[in-house]
Coordinates of C-alpha atoms in Angstrom, one line a residue:
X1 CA 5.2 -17.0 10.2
X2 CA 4.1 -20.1 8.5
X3 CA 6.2 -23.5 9.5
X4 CA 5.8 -24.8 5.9
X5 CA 9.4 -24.0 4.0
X6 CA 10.0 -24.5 0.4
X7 CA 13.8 -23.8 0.6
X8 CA 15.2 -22.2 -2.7
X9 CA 19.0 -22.4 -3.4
X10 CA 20.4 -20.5 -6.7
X11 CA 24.1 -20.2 -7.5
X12 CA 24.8 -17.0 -8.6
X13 CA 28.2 -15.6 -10.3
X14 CA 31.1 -14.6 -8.3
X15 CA 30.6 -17.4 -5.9
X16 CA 27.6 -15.8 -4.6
X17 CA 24.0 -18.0 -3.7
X18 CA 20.2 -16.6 -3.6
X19 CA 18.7 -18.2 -1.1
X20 CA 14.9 -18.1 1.5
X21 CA 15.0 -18.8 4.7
X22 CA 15.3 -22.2 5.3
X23 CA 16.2 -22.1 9.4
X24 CA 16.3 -19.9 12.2
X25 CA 19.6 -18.7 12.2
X26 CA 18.5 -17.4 8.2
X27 CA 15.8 -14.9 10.2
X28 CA 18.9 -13.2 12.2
X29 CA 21.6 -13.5 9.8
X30 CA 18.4 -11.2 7.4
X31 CA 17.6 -9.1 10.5
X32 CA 21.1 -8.2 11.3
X33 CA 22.1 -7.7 7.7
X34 CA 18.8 -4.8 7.6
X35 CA 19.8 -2.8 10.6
X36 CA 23.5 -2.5 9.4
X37 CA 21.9 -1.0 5.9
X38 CA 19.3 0.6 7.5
X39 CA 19.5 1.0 11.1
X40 CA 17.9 -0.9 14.4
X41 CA 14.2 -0.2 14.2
X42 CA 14.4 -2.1 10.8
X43 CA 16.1 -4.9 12.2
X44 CA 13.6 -5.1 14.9
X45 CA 10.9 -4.7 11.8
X46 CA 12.3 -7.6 9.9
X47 CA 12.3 -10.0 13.5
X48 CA 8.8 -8.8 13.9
X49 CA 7.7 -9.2 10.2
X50 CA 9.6 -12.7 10.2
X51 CA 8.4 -14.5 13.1
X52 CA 5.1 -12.9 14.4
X53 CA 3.3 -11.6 11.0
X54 CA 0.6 -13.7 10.1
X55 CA 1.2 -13.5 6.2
X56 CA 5.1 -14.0 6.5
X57 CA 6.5 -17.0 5.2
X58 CA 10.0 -18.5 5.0
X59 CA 10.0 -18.5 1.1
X60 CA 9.2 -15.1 0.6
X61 CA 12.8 -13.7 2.7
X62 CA 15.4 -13.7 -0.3
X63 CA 18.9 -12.9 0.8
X64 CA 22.1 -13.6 -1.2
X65 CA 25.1 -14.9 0.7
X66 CA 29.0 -15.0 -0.3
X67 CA 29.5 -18.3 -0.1
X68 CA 33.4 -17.9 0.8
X69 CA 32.3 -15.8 4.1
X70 CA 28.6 -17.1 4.6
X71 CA 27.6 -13.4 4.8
X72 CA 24.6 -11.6 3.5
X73 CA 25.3 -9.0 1.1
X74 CA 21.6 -8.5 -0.3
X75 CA 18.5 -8.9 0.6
X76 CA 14.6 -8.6 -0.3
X77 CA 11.4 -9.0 1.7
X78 CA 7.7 -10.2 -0.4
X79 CA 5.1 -9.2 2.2
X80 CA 1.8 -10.5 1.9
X81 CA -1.4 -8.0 1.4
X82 CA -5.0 -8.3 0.7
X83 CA -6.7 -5.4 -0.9
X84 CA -10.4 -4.4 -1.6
X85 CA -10.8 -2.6 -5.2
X86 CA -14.1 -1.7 -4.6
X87 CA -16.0 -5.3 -4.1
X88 CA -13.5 -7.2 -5.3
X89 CA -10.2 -9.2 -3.5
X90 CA -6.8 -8.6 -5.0
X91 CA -3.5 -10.2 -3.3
X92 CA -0.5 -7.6 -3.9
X93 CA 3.1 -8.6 -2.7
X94 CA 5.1 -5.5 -1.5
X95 CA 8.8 -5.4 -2.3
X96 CA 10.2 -4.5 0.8
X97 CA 13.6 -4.0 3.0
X98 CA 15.6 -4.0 -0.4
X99 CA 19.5 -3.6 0.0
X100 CA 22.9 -4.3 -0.7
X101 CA 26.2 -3.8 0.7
X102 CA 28.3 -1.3 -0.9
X103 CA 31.0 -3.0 -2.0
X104 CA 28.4 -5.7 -3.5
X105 CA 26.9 -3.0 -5.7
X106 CA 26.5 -3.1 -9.8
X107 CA 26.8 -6.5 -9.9
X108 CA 23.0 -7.1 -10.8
X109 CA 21.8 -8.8 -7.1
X110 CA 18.5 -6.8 -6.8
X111 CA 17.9 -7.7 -10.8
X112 CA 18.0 -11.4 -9.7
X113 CA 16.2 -10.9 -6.6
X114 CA 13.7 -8.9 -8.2
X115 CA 13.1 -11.8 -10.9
X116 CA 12.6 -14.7 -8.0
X117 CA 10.1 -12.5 -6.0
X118 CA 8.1 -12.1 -9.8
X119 CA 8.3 -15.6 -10.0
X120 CA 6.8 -16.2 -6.4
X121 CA 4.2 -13.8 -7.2
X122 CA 3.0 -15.7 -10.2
X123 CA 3.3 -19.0 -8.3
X124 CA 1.2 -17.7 -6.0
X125 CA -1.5 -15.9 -7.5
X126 CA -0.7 -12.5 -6.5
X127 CA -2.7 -9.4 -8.9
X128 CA 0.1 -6.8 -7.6
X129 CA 3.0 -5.6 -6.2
X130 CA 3.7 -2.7 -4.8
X131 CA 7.2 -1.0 -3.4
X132 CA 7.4 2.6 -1.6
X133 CA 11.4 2.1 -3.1
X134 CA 13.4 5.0 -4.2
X135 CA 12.9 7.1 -7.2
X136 CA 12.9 6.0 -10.2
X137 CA 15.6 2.8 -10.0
X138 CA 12.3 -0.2 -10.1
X139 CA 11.4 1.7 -13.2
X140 CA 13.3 -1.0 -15.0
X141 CA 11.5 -4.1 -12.8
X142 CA 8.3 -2.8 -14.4
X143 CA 7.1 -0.5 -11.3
X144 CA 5.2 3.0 -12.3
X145 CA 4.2 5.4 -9.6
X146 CA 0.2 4.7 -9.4
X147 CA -1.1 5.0 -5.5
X148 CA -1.0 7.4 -3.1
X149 CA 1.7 6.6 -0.2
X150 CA 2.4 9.2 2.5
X151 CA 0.1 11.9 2.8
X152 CA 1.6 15.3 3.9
X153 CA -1.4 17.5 5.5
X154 CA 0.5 19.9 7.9
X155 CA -1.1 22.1 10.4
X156 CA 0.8 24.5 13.0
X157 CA 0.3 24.2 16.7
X158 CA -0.6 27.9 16.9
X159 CA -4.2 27.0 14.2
X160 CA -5.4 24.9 16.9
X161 CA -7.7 25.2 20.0
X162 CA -6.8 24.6 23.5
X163 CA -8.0 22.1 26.2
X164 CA -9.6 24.4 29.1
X165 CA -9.8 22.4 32.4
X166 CA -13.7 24.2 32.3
X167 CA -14.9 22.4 29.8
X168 CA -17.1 19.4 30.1
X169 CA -15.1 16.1 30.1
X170 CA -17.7 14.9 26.5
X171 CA -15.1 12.3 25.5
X172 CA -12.5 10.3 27.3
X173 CA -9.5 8.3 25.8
X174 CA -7.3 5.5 27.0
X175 CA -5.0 2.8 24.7
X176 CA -6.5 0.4 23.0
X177 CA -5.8 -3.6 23.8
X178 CA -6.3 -6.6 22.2
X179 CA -9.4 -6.5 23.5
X180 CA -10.5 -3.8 21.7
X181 CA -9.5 -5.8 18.5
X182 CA -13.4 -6.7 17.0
X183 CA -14.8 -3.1 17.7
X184 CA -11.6 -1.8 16.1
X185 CA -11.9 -4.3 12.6
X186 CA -15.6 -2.8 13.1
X187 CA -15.0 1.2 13.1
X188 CA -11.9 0.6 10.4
X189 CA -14.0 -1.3 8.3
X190 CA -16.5 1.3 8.6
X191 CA -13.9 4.2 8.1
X192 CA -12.8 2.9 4.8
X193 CA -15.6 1.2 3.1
X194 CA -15.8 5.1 1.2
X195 CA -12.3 4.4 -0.6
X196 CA -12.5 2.1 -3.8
X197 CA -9.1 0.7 -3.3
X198 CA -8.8 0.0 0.4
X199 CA -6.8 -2.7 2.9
X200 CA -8.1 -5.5 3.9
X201 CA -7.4 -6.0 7.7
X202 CA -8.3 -9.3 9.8
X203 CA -8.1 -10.2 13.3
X204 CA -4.6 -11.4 13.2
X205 CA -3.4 -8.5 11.6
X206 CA -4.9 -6.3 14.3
X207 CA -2.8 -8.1 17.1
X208 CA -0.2 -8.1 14.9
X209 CA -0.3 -4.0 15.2
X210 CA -0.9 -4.0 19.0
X211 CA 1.5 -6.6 20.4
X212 CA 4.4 -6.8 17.4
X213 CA 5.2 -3.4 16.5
X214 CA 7.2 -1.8 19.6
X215 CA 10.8 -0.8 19.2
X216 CA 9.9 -1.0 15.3
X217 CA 10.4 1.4 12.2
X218 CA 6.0 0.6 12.3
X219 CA 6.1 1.4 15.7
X220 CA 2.4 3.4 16.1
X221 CA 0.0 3.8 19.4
X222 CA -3.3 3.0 19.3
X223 CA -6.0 5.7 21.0
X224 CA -9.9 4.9 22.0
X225 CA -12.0 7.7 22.1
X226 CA -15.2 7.1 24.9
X227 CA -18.4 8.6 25.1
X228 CA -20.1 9.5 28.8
X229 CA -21.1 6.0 28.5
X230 CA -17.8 4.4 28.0
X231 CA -18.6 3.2 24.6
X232 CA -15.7 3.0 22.3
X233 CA -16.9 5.8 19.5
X234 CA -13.6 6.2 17.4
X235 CA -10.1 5.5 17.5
X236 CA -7.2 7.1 15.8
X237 CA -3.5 5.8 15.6
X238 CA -0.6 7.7 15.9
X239 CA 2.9 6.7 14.3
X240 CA 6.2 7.3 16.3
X241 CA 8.6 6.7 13.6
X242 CA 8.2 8.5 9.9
X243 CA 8.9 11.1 7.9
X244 CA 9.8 15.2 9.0
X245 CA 9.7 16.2 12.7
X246 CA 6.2 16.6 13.7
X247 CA 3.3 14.6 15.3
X248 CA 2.3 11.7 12.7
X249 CA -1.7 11.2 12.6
X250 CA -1.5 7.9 10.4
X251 CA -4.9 6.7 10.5
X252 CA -8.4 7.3 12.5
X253 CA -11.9 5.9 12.5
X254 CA -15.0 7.8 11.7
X255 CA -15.5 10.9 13.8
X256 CA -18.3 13.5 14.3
X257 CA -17.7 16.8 14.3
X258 CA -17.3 17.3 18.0
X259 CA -15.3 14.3 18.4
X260 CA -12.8 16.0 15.9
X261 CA -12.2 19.0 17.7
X262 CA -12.0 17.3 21.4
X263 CA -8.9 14.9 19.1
X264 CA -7.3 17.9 17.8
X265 CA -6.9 19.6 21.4
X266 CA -5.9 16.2 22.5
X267 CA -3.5 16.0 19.2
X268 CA -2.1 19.7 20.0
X269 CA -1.8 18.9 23.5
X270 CA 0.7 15.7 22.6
X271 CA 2.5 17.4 20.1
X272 CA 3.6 20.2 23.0
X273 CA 4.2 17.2 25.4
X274 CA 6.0 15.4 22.8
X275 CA 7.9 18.5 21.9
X276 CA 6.6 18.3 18.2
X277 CA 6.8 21.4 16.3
X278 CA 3.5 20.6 14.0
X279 CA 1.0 18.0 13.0
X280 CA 1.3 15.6 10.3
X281 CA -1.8 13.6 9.0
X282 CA -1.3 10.3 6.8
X283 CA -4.4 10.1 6.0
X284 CA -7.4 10.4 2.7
X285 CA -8.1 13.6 1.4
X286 CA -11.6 12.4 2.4
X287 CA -11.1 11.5 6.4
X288 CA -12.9 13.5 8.6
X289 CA -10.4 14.8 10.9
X290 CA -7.9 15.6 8.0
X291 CA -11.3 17.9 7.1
X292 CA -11.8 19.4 9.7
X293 CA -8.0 20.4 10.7
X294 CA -7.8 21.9 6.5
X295 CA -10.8 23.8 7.8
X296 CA -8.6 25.3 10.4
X297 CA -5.7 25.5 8.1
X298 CA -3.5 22.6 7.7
X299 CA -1.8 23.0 4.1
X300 CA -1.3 19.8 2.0
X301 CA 3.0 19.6 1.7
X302 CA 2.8 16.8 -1.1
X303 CA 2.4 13.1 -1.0
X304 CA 4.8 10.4 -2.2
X305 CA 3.3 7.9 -4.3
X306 CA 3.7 3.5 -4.5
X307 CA 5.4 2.3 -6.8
X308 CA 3.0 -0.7 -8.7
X309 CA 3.9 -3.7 -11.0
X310 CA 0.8 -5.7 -12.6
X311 CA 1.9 -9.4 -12.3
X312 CA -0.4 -10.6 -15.4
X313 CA -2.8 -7.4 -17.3
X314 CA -5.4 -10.2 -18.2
X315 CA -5.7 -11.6 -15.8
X316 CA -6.2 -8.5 -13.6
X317 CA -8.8 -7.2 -16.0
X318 CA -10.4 -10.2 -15.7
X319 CA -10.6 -10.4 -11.8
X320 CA -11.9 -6.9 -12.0
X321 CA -15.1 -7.9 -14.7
X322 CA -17.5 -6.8 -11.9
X323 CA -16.3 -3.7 -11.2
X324 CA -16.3 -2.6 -15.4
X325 CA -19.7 -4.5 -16.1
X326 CA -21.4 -2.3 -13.2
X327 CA -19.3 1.0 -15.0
X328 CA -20.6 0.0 -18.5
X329 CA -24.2 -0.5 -17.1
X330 CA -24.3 2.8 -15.5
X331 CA -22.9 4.6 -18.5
X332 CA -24.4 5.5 -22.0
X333 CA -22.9 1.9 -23.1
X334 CA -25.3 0.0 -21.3
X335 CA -25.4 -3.2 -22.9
X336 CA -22.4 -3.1 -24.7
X337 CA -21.6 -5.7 -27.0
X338 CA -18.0 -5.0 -28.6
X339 CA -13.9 -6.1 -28.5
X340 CA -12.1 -4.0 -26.7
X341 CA -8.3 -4.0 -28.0
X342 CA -6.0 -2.6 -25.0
X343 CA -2.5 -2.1 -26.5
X344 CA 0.4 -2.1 -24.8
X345 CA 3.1 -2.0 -27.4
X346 CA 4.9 -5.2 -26.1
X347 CA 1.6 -7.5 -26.1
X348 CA -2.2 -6.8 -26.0
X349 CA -5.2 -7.6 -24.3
X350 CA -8.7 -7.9 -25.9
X351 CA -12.1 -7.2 -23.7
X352 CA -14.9 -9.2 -25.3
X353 CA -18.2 -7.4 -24.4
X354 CA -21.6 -9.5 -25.3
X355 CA -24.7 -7.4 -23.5
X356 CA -22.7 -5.5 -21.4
X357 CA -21.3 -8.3 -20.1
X358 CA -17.2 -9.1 -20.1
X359 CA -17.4 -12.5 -21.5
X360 CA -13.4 -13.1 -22.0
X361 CA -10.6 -11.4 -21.4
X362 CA -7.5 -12.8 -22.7
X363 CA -3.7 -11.6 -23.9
X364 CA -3.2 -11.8 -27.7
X365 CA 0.6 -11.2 -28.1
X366 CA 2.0 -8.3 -30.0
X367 CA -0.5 -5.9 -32.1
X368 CA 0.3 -2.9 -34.2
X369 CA -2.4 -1.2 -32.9
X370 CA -6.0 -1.4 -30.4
X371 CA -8.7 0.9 -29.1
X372 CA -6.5 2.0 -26.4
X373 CA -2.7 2.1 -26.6
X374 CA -0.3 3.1 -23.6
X375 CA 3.3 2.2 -22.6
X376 CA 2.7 -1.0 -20.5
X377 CA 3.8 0.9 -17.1
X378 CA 0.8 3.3 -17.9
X379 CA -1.7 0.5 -17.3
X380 CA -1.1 0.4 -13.6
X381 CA -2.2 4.3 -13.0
X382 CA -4.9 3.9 -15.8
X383 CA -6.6 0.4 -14.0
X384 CA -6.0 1.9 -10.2
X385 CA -7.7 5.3 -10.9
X386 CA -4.6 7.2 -10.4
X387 CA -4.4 9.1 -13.4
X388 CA -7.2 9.6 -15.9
X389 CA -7.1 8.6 -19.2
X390 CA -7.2 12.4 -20.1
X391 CA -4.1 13.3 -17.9
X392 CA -2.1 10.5 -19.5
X393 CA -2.7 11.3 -22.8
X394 CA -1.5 14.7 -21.9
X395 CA 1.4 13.5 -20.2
X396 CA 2.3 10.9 -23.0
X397 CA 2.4 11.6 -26.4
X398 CA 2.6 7.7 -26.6
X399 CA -0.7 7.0 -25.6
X400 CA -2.9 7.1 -27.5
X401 CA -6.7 6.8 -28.7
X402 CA -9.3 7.8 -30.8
X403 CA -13.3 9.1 -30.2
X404 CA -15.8 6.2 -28.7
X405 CA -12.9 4.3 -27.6
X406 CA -12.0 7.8 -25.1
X407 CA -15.3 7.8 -24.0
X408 CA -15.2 3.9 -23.5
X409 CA -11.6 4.4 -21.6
X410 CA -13.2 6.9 -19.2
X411 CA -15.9 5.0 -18.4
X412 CA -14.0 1.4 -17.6
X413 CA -11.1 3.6 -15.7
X414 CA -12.5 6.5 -13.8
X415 CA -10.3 8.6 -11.2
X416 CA -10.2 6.4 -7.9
X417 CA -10.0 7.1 -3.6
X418 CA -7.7 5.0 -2.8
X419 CA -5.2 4.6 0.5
X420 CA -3.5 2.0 1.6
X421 CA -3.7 1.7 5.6
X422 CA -0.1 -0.3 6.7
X423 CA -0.9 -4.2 7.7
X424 CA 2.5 -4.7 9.8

């Protein structure tokens, strides 16, 4: 955690105070208020998170306190991540650990909350946040479903091949260490420079993962996978803590064919050890041991989604001006010269195109009507290729467009392969 605090001190009604972190005894009071709403690993979570994560800062812990009892009866976490949408950097602040005591309810904490940690992400120059957050309730905050979160890819211990003692020892496997760390950033790197909205994960975050995350709710173990040679050829990480009851795959490097099925006997053999009823993998629709188990059957049992906010649309748009230029120059609207109008009922944005190149982007306050018009939750699915402009327009009779400026729409904000790989 950083050393530099920016206190912040709010009276609230009811003799209540939002507050950050502002000493040590703040980080335990948070801690201990998180494993009473949601159990020890959290707690152990939010010590981890507080004082050992590299992009934790004081500032971005908000609690509320009762000022008669000093006790916490709220709290709300802003953790720090870097993302890749496709070649460019965007900074998204998840909302997380959000709760309240009971008898603190309905009285508006998480609204306030909820408006300090916007504020902090406009401060600080964040493109997005994201929450995984309960159904429906952050609806109201400006959050729309818009990212996959949680895959679901089953497969049943009885669909898998077993380890003979006969066969040829091709691969070994041991735990990683920190060590390991520059060929891991290496082979994850690799794995994930497919997806067009990917994490971005540095040194310190690796030893973050290795050395911080034991008796956690992110508690995961890292595996090597070694050719004849000893060279490290793949790893693959394996979650202890998660949702249903089986084994939880949550992320791997690239792996060949044969390396695939020696980690799925070694996956089966675990899950029997580990007395796991079945496999789950976390992972892309597009990893290459999630292939190769749907080739032997694993079913897909649905996917929760993230829940994503769009701090400023202009801005956003703006960052992304590579990313549309190259889509225009590879479409039929090569060299493009045209205002684009995107309306989003509340306020607008206008896309100046001269040549095919995006030459401004800027908000324009209310308009009747633009090229494109959505709700302004809908622009967070459109922009992050998680729904097409065809399936919103099914799905909405509120948005709404006409002709060239569908064509246009499909072209700036095609489907997307994107996962999000945890940081802490």
């Amino acid at each position: 955690m950083s050393n530099a605090i920016q206190p912040y001190n709010r009276a609230l009604d009811g003799g209540l105070i939002l507050k950050s972190i502002t000493e040590p005894a703040d980080a335990e009071r948070i801690a201990a208020f998180n494993g009473h709403i949601f159990g020890d690993m959290v707690a152990g979570m939010t010590r981890s998170l507080i004082h050992h994560h590299p992009a934790s800062r004081p500032e971005y812990w908000l609690f509320v306190e009762d000022e008669a009892t000093g006790q916490v009866v709220s709290s709300l976490a802003l953790i720090e991540w870097t993302w890749r949408y496709e070649d460019v950097t965007l900074k998204s602040g998840e909302m997380g650990i959000v709760g309240t005591l009971d008898s603190y309810r309905n009285r508006g904490l998480i609204r306030q909350q909820v408006a300090r940690h916007h504020e902090l992400l406009r401060r600080d120059g964040f493109d997005l946040s994201h929450i995984q957050g309960i159904p429906y309730f952050y609806r109201q905050f400006g959050y729309e479903y818009a990212m996959p979160l949680e895959a679901g890819w089953q497969i049943e211990l009885r669909d898998l091949p077993d380890s003979t003692s006969d066969e040829p020892a091709v691969y070994q496997v041991r735990r990683a260490t920190c060590d390991d760390v520059p060929m891991l950033m290496r082979l994850y790197d690799e794995a994930n420079a497919a997806l067009d909205i990917r994490t971005v994960r540095d040194e310190a975050t690796w030893r973050y993962l290795l050395q911080h995350t034991a008796g956690t709710e992110m508690e995961a173990e890292t595996w090597l996978l070694l050719d004849a040679n000893q060279h490290i050829v793949g790893y693959w990480r394996v979650a202890l803590h998660g949702f249903g009851t089986g084994l939880i795959v949550s992320e791997t490097s690239r792996l060949r064919p044969d390396a695939c099925e020696t980690l799925l006997r070694w996956l089966k053999a675990a899950a029997i050890e580990r007395e796991k009823p079945y496999i789950r993998f976390n992972l892309p629709v597009s990893n290459d041991l999630l292939r190769a188990a749907r080739y032997r059957g694993a079913r897909d049992a649905g996917t929760y989604t993230w829940q994503m906010h769009i701090v400023d649309a202009a801005s956003l748009l703006r960052k992304l001006a590579p990313v549309l230029e190259r889509r225009v120059a590879a479409s039929p609207f090569a060299g493009l010269t045209k205002t684009l109008v995107i309306n989003l009922y509340r306020e607008a944005v206008e896309l100046r195109f001269e040549g095919g190149k995006l030459s401004q982007v800027q908000g324009v306050g209310f308009r009747e009507w633009g090229d494109i018009n959505l709700p302004p939750l809908l622009l967070a699915p459109l922009v992050l290729g998680y729904r097409s402009r065809e399936e919103l327009e099914h799905m909405y009779p509120d948005v709404g467009m006409r002709g060239e400026a569908k064509f246009l729409a499909d072209v700036l904000f095609a489907r997307l392969d994107a996962f999000l790989f945890t940081i802490y």
